[in-house]
PDB file of C-alpha atoms in Angstrom:
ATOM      1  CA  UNK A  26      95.274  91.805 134.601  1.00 82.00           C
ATOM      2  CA  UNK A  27      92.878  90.779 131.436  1.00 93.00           C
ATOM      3  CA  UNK A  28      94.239  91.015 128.107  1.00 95.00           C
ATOM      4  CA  UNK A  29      92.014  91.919 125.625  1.00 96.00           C
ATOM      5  CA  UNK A  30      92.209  90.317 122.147  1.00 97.00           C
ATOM      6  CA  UNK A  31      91.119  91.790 119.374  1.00 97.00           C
ATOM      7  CA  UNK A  32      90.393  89.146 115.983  1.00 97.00           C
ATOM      8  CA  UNK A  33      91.136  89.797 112.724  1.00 97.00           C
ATOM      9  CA  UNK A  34      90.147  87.071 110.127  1.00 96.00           C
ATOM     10  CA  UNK A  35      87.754  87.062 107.017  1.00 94.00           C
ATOM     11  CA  UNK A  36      86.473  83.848 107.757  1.00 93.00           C
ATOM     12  CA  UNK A  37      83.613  84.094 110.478  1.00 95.00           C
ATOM     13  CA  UNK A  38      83.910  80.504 111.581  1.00 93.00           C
ATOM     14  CA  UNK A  39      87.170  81.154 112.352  1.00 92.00           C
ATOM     15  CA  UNK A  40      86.602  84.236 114.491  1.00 94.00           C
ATOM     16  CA  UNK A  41      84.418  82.602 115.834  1.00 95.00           C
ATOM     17  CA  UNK A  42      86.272  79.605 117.166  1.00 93.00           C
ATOM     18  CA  UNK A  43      88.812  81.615 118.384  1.00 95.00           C
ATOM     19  CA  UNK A  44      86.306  84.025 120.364  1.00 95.00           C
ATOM     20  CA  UNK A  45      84.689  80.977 121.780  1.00 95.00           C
ATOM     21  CA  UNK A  46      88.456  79.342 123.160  1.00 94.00           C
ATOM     22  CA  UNK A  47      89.151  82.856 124.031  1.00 95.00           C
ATOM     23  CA  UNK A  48      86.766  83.593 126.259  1.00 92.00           C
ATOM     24  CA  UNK A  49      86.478  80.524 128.169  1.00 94.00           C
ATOM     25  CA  UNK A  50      89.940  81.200 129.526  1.00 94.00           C
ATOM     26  CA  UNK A  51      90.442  83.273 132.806  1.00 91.00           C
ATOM     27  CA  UNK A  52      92.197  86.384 132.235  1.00 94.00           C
ATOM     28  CA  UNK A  53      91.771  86.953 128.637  1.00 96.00           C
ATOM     29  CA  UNK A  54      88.765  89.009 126.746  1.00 96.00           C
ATOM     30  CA  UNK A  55      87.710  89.180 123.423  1.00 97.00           C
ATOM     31  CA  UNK A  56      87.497  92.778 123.033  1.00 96.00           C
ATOM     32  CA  UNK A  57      86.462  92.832 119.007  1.00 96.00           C
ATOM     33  CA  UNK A  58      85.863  90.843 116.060  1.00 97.00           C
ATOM     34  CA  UNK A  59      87.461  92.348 112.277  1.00 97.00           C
ATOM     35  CA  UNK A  60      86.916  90.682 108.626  1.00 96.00           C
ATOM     36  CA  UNK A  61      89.659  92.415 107.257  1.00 95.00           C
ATOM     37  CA  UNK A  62      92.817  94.434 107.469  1.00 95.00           C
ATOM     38  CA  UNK A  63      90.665  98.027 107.324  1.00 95.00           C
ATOM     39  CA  UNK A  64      88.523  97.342 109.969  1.00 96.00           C
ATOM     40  CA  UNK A  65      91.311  95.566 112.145  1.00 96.00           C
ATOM     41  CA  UNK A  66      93.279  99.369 111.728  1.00 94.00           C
ATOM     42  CA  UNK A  67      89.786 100.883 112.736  1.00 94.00           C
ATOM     43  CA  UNK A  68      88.697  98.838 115.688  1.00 95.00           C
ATOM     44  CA  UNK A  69      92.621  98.343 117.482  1.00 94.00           C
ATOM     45  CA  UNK A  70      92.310 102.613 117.295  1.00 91.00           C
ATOM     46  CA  UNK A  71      88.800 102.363 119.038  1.00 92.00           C
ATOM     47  CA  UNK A  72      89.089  99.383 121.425  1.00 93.00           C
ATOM     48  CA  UNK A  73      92.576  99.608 122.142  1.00 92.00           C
ATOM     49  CA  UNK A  74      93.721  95.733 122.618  1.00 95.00           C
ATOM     50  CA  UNK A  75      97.017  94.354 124.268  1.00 94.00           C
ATOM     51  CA  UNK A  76      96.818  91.191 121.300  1.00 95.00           C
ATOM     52  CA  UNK A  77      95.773  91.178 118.001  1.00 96.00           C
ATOM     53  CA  UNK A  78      95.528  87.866 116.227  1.00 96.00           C
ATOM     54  CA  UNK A  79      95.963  88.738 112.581  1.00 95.00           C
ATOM     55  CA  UNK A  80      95.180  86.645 109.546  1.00 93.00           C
ATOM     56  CA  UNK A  81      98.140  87.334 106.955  1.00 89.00           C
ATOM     57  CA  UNK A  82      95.486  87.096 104.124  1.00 87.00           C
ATOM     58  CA  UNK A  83      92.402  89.025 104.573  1.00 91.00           C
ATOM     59  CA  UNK A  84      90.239  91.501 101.679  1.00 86.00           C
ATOM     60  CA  UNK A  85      90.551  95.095 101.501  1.00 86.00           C
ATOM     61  CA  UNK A  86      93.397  95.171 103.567  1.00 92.00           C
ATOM     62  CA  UNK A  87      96.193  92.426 103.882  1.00 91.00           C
ATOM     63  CA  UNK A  88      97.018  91.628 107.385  1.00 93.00           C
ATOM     64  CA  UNK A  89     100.924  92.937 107.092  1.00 92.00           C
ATOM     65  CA  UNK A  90      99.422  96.603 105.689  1.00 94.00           C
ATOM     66  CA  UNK A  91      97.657  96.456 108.624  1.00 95.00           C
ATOM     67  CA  UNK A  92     100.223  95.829 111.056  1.00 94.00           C
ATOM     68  CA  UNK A  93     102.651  98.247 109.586  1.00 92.00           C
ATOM     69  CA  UNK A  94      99.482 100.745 110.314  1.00 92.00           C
ATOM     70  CA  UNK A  95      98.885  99.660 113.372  1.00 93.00           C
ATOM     71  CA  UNK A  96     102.552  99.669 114.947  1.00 89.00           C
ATOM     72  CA  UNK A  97     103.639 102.805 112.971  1.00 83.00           C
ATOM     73  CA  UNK A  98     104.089 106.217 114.506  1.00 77.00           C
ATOM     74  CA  UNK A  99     100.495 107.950 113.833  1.00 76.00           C
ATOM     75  CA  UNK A 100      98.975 104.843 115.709  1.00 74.00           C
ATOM     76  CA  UNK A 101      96.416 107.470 117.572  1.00 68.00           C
ATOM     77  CA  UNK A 102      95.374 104.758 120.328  1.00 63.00           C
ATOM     78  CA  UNK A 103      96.961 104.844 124.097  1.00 67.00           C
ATOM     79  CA  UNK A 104      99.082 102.027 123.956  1.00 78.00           C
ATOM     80  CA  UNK A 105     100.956 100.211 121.237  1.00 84.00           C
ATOM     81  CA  UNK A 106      99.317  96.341 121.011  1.00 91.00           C
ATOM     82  CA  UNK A 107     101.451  93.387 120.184  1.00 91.00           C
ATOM     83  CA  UNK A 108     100.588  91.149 116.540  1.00 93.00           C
ATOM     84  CA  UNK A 109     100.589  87.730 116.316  1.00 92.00           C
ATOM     85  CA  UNK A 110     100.364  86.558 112.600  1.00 89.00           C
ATOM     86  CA  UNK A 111      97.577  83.926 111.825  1.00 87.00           C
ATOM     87  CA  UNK A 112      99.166  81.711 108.476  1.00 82.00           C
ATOM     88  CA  UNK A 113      97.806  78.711 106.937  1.00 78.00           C
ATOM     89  CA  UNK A 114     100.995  77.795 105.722  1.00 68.00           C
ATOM     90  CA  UNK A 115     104.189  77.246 108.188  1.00 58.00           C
ATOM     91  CA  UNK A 116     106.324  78.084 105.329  1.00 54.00           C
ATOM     92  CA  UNK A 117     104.939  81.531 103.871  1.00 55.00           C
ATOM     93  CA  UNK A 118     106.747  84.037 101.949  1.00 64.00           C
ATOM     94  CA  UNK A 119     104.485  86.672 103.846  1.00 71.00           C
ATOM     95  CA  UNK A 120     105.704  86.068 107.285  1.00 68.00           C
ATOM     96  CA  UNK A 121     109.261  87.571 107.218  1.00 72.00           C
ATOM     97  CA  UNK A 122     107.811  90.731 106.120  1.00 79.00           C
ATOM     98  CA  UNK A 123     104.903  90.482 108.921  1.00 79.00           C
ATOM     99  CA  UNK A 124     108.262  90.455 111.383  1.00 78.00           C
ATOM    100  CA  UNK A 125     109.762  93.222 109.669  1.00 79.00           C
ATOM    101  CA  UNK A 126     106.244  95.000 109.633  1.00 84.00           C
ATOM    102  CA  UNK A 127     106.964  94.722 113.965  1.00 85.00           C
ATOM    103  CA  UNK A 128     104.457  91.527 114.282  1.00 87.00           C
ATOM    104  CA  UNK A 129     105.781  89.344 117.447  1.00 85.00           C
ATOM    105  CA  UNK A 130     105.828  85.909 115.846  1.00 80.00           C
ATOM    106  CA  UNK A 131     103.244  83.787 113.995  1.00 81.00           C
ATOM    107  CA  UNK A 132     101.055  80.991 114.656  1.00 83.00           C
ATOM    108  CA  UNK A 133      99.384  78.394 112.462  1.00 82.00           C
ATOM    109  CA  UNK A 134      95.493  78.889 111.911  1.00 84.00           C
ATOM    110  CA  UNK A 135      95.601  74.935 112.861  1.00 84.00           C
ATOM    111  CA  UNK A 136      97.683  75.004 116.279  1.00 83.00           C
ATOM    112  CA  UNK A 137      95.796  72.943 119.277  1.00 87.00           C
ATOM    113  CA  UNK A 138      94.095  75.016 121.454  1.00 89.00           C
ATOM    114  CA  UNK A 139      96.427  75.263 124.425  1.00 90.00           C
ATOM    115  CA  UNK A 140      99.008  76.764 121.790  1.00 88.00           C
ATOM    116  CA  UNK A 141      96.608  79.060 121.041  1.00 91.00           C
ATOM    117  CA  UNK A 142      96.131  80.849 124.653  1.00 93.00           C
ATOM    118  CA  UNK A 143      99.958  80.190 125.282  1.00 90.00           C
ATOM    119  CA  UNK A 144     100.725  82.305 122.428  1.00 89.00           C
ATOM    120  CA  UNK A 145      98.521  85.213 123.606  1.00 93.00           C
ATOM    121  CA  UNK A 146      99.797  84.795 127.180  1.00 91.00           C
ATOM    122  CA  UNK A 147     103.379  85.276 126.190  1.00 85.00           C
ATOM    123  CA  UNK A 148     103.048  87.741 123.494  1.00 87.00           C
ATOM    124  CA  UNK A 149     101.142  89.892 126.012  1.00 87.00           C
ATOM    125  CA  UNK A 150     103.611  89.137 128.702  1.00 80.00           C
ATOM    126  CA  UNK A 151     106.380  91.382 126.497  1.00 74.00           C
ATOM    127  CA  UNK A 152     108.002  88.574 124.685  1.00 71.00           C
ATOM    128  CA  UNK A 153     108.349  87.048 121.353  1.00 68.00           C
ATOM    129  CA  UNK A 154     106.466  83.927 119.753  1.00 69.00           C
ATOM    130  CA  UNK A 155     109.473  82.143 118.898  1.00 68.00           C
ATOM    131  CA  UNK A 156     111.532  80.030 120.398  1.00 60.00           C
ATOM    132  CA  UNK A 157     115.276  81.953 119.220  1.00 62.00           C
ATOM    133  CA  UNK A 158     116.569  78.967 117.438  1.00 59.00           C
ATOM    134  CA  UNK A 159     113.035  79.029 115.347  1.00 63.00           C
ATOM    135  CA  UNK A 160     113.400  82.212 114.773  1.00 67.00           C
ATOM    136  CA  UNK A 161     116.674  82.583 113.089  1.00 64.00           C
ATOM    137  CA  UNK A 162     115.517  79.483 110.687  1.00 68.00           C
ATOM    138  CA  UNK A 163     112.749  81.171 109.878  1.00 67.00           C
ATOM    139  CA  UNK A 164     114.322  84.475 109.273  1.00 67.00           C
ATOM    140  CA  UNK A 165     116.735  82.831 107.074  1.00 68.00           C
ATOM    141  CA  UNK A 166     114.446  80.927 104.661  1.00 68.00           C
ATOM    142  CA  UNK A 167     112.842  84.064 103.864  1.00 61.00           C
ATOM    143  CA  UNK A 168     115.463  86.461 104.160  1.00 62.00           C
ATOM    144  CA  UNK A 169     117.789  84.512 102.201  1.00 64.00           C
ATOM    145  CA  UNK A 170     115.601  84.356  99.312  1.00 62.00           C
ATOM    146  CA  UNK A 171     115.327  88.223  99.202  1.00 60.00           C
ATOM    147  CA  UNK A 172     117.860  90.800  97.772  1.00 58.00           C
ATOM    148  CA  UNK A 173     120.799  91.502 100.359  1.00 58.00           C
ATOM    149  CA  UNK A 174     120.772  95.593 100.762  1.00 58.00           C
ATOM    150  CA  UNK A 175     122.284  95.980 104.345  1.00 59.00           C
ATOM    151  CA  UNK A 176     121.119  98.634 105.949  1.00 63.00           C
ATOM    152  CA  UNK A 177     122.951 100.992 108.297  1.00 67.00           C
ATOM    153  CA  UNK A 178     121.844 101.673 111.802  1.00 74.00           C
ATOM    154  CA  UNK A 179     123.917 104.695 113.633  1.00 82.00           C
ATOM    155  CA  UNK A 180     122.229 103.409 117.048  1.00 82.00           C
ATOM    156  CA  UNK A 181     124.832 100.426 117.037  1.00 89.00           C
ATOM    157  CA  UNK A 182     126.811 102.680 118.270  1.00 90.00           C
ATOM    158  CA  UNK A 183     125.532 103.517 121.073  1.00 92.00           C
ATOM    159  CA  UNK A 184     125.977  99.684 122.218  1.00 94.00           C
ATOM    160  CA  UNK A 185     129.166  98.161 124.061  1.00 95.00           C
ATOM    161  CA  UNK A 186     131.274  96.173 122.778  1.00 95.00           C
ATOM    162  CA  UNK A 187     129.873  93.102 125.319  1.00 96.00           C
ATOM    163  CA  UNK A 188     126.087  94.192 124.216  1.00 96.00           C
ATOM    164  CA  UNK A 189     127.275  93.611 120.613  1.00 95.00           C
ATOM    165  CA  UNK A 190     128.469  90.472 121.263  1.00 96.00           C
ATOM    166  CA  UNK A 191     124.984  89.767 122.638  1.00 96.00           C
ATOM    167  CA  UNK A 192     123.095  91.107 119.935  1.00 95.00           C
ATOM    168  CA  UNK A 193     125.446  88.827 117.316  1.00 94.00           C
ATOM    169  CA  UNK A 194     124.440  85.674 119.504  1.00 93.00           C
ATOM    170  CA  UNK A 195     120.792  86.954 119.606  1.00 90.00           C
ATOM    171  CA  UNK A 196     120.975  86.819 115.817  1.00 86.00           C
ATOM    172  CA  UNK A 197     122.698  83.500 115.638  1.00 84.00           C
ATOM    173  CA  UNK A 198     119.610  81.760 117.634  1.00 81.00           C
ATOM    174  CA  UNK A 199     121.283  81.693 120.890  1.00 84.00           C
ATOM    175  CA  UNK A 200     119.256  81.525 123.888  1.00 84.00           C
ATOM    176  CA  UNK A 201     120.052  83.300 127.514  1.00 87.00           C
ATOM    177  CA  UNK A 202     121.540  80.585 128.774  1.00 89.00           C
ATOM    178  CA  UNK A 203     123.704  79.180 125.503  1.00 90.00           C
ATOM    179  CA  UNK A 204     125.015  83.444 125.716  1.00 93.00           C
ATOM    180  CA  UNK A 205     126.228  82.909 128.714  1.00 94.00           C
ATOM    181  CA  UNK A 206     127.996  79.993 128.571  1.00 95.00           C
ATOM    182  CA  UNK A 207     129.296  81.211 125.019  1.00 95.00           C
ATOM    183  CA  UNK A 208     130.557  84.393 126.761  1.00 95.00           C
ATOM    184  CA  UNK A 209     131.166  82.905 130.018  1.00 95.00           C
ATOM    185  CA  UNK A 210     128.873  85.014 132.014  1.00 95.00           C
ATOM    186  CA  UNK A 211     125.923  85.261 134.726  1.00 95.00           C
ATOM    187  CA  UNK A 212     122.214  84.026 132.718  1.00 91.00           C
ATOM    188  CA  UNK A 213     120.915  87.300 134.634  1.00 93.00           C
ATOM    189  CA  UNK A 214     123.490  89.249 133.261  1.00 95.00           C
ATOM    190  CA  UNK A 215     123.019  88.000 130.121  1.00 94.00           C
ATOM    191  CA  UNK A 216     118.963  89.088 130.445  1.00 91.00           C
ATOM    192  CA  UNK A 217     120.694  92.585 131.541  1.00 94.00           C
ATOM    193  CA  UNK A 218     122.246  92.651 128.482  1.00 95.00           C
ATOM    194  CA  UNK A 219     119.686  91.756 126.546  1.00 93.00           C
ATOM    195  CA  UNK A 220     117.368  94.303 128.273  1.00 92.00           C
ATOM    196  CA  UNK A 221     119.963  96.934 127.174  1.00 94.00           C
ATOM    197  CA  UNK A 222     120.129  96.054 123.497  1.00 94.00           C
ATOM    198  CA  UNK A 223     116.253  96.258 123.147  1.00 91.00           C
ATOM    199  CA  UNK A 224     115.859  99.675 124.877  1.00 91.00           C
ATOM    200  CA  UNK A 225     119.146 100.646 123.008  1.00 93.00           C
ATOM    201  CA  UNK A 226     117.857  99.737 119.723  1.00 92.00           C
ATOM    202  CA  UNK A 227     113.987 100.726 120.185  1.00 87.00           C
ATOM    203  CA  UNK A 228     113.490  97.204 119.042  1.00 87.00           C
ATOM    204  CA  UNK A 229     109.972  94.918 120.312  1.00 79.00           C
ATOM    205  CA  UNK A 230     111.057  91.844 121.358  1.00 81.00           C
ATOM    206  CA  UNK A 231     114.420  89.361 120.303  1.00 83.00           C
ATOM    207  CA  UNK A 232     112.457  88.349 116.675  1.00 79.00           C
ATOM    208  CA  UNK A 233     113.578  92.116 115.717  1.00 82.00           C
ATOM    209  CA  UNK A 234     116.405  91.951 117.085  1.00 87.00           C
ATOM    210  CA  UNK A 235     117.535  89.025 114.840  1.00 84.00           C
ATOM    211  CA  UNK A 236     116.277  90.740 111.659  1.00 83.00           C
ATOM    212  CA  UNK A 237     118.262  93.900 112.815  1.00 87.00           C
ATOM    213  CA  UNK A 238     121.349  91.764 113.161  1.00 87.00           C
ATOM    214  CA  UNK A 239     120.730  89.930 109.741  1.00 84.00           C
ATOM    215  CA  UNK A 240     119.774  93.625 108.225  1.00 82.00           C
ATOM    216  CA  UNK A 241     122.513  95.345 109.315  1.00 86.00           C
ATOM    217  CA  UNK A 242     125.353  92.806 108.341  1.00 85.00           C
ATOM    218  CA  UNK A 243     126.305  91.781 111.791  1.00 87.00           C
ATOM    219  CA  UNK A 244     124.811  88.073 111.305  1.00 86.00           C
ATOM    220  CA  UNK A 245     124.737  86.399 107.834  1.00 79.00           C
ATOM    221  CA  UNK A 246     122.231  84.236 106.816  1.00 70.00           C
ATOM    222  CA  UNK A 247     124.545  80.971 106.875  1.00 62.00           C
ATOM    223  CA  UNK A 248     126.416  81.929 109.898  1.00 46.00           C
TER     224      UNK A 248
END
């Protein structure tokens, strides 16, 4: 299957060299080049792309507006793609909200190459950028310099008590295999669970499923 990629970045060069790394790859298109956040909305409507790489800082449009457009419910196009944050920084007070916007992790503008078409290949594949211990750090630096307003979610309670206990560890940084030796279970069943708890909770991926946990009180931010 080719996934097409779709490149939003005001700096040509930069689309550019991405394009070029792109396309040399097997299995991976460059389906569009945007210069900003209002013609990234316009051309992931029209061309439809599984990836979009998305500068956080672009004219017109910023890249997070343009996610929330993109992954919110009028999205007209068939399928739903999946973000992946461009940042110049690798400590940016934009990228927590980027997460909560429904990106799929970030990726620094100056990552080697093979990073690069990793991070398109998994994000594509259905799972998150970020390792789950990376995650939760990052969530915390930025979440823990933001007002605490909990927010309730009545679809918690439509979980079990053992896929609660998942979605805790999932918001501590635990991987699949450190929740199963933590709750003394199967690493399959543990990706059963796991499975559950998305679908459950209409989340993307395990990034939002840690800021759900943080958001909703179950994890604090120095737990």
């Amino acid at each position: 299957m080719t996934i097409n990629v779709l490149i939003a970045d005001d700096q040509a060069m930069v689309r550019a060299g991405f394009a070029a790394l792109l396309g040399a790859h097997e299995g991976i298109r460059v389906a569009g080049q945007a210069a900003d956040g209002a013609e990234a909305v316009a051309l992931s409507a029209r061309l439809d792309p599984d990836v979009i790489l998305m500068d956080v800082r672009m004219p017109e449009l910023d890249g997070i507006e343009a996610t929330r457009r993109i992954l919110g419910p009028s999205y007209p196009a068939a399928h739903v793609p999946r973000i992946i944050m461009l940042t110049t920084f690798d400590i940016d007070d934009y990228v927590y909200d980027a997460l909560e916007a429904g990106a799929s992790g970030f990726l620094l503008k100056d990552a080697l190459p093979e990073e690069l078409v990793h991070a398109v290949r998994v994000v594509a594949g259905g799972d998150a950028l970020l390792a789950p211990s990376v995650t939760r750090r990052m969530i915390e630096q930025f979440a823990g310099r933001r007002p605490r307003t909990t927010r309730a979610n009545s679809a918690l309670n439509d979980l079990t008590e053992r896929e609660r206990e998942v979605l805790v560890l999932i918001g501590r940084g635990r991987s699949n295999s450190e929740i199963a030796a933590d709750l003394f279970i199967a690493e399959q069943t543990v990706k059963t669970h796991v499975g559950k708890v998305l679908a459950k909770l209409s989340l993307r991926d395990r990034v939002h499923a840690v800021i759900l946990a943080y958001d909703t009180g179950l994890v604090e931010p120095s737990a």
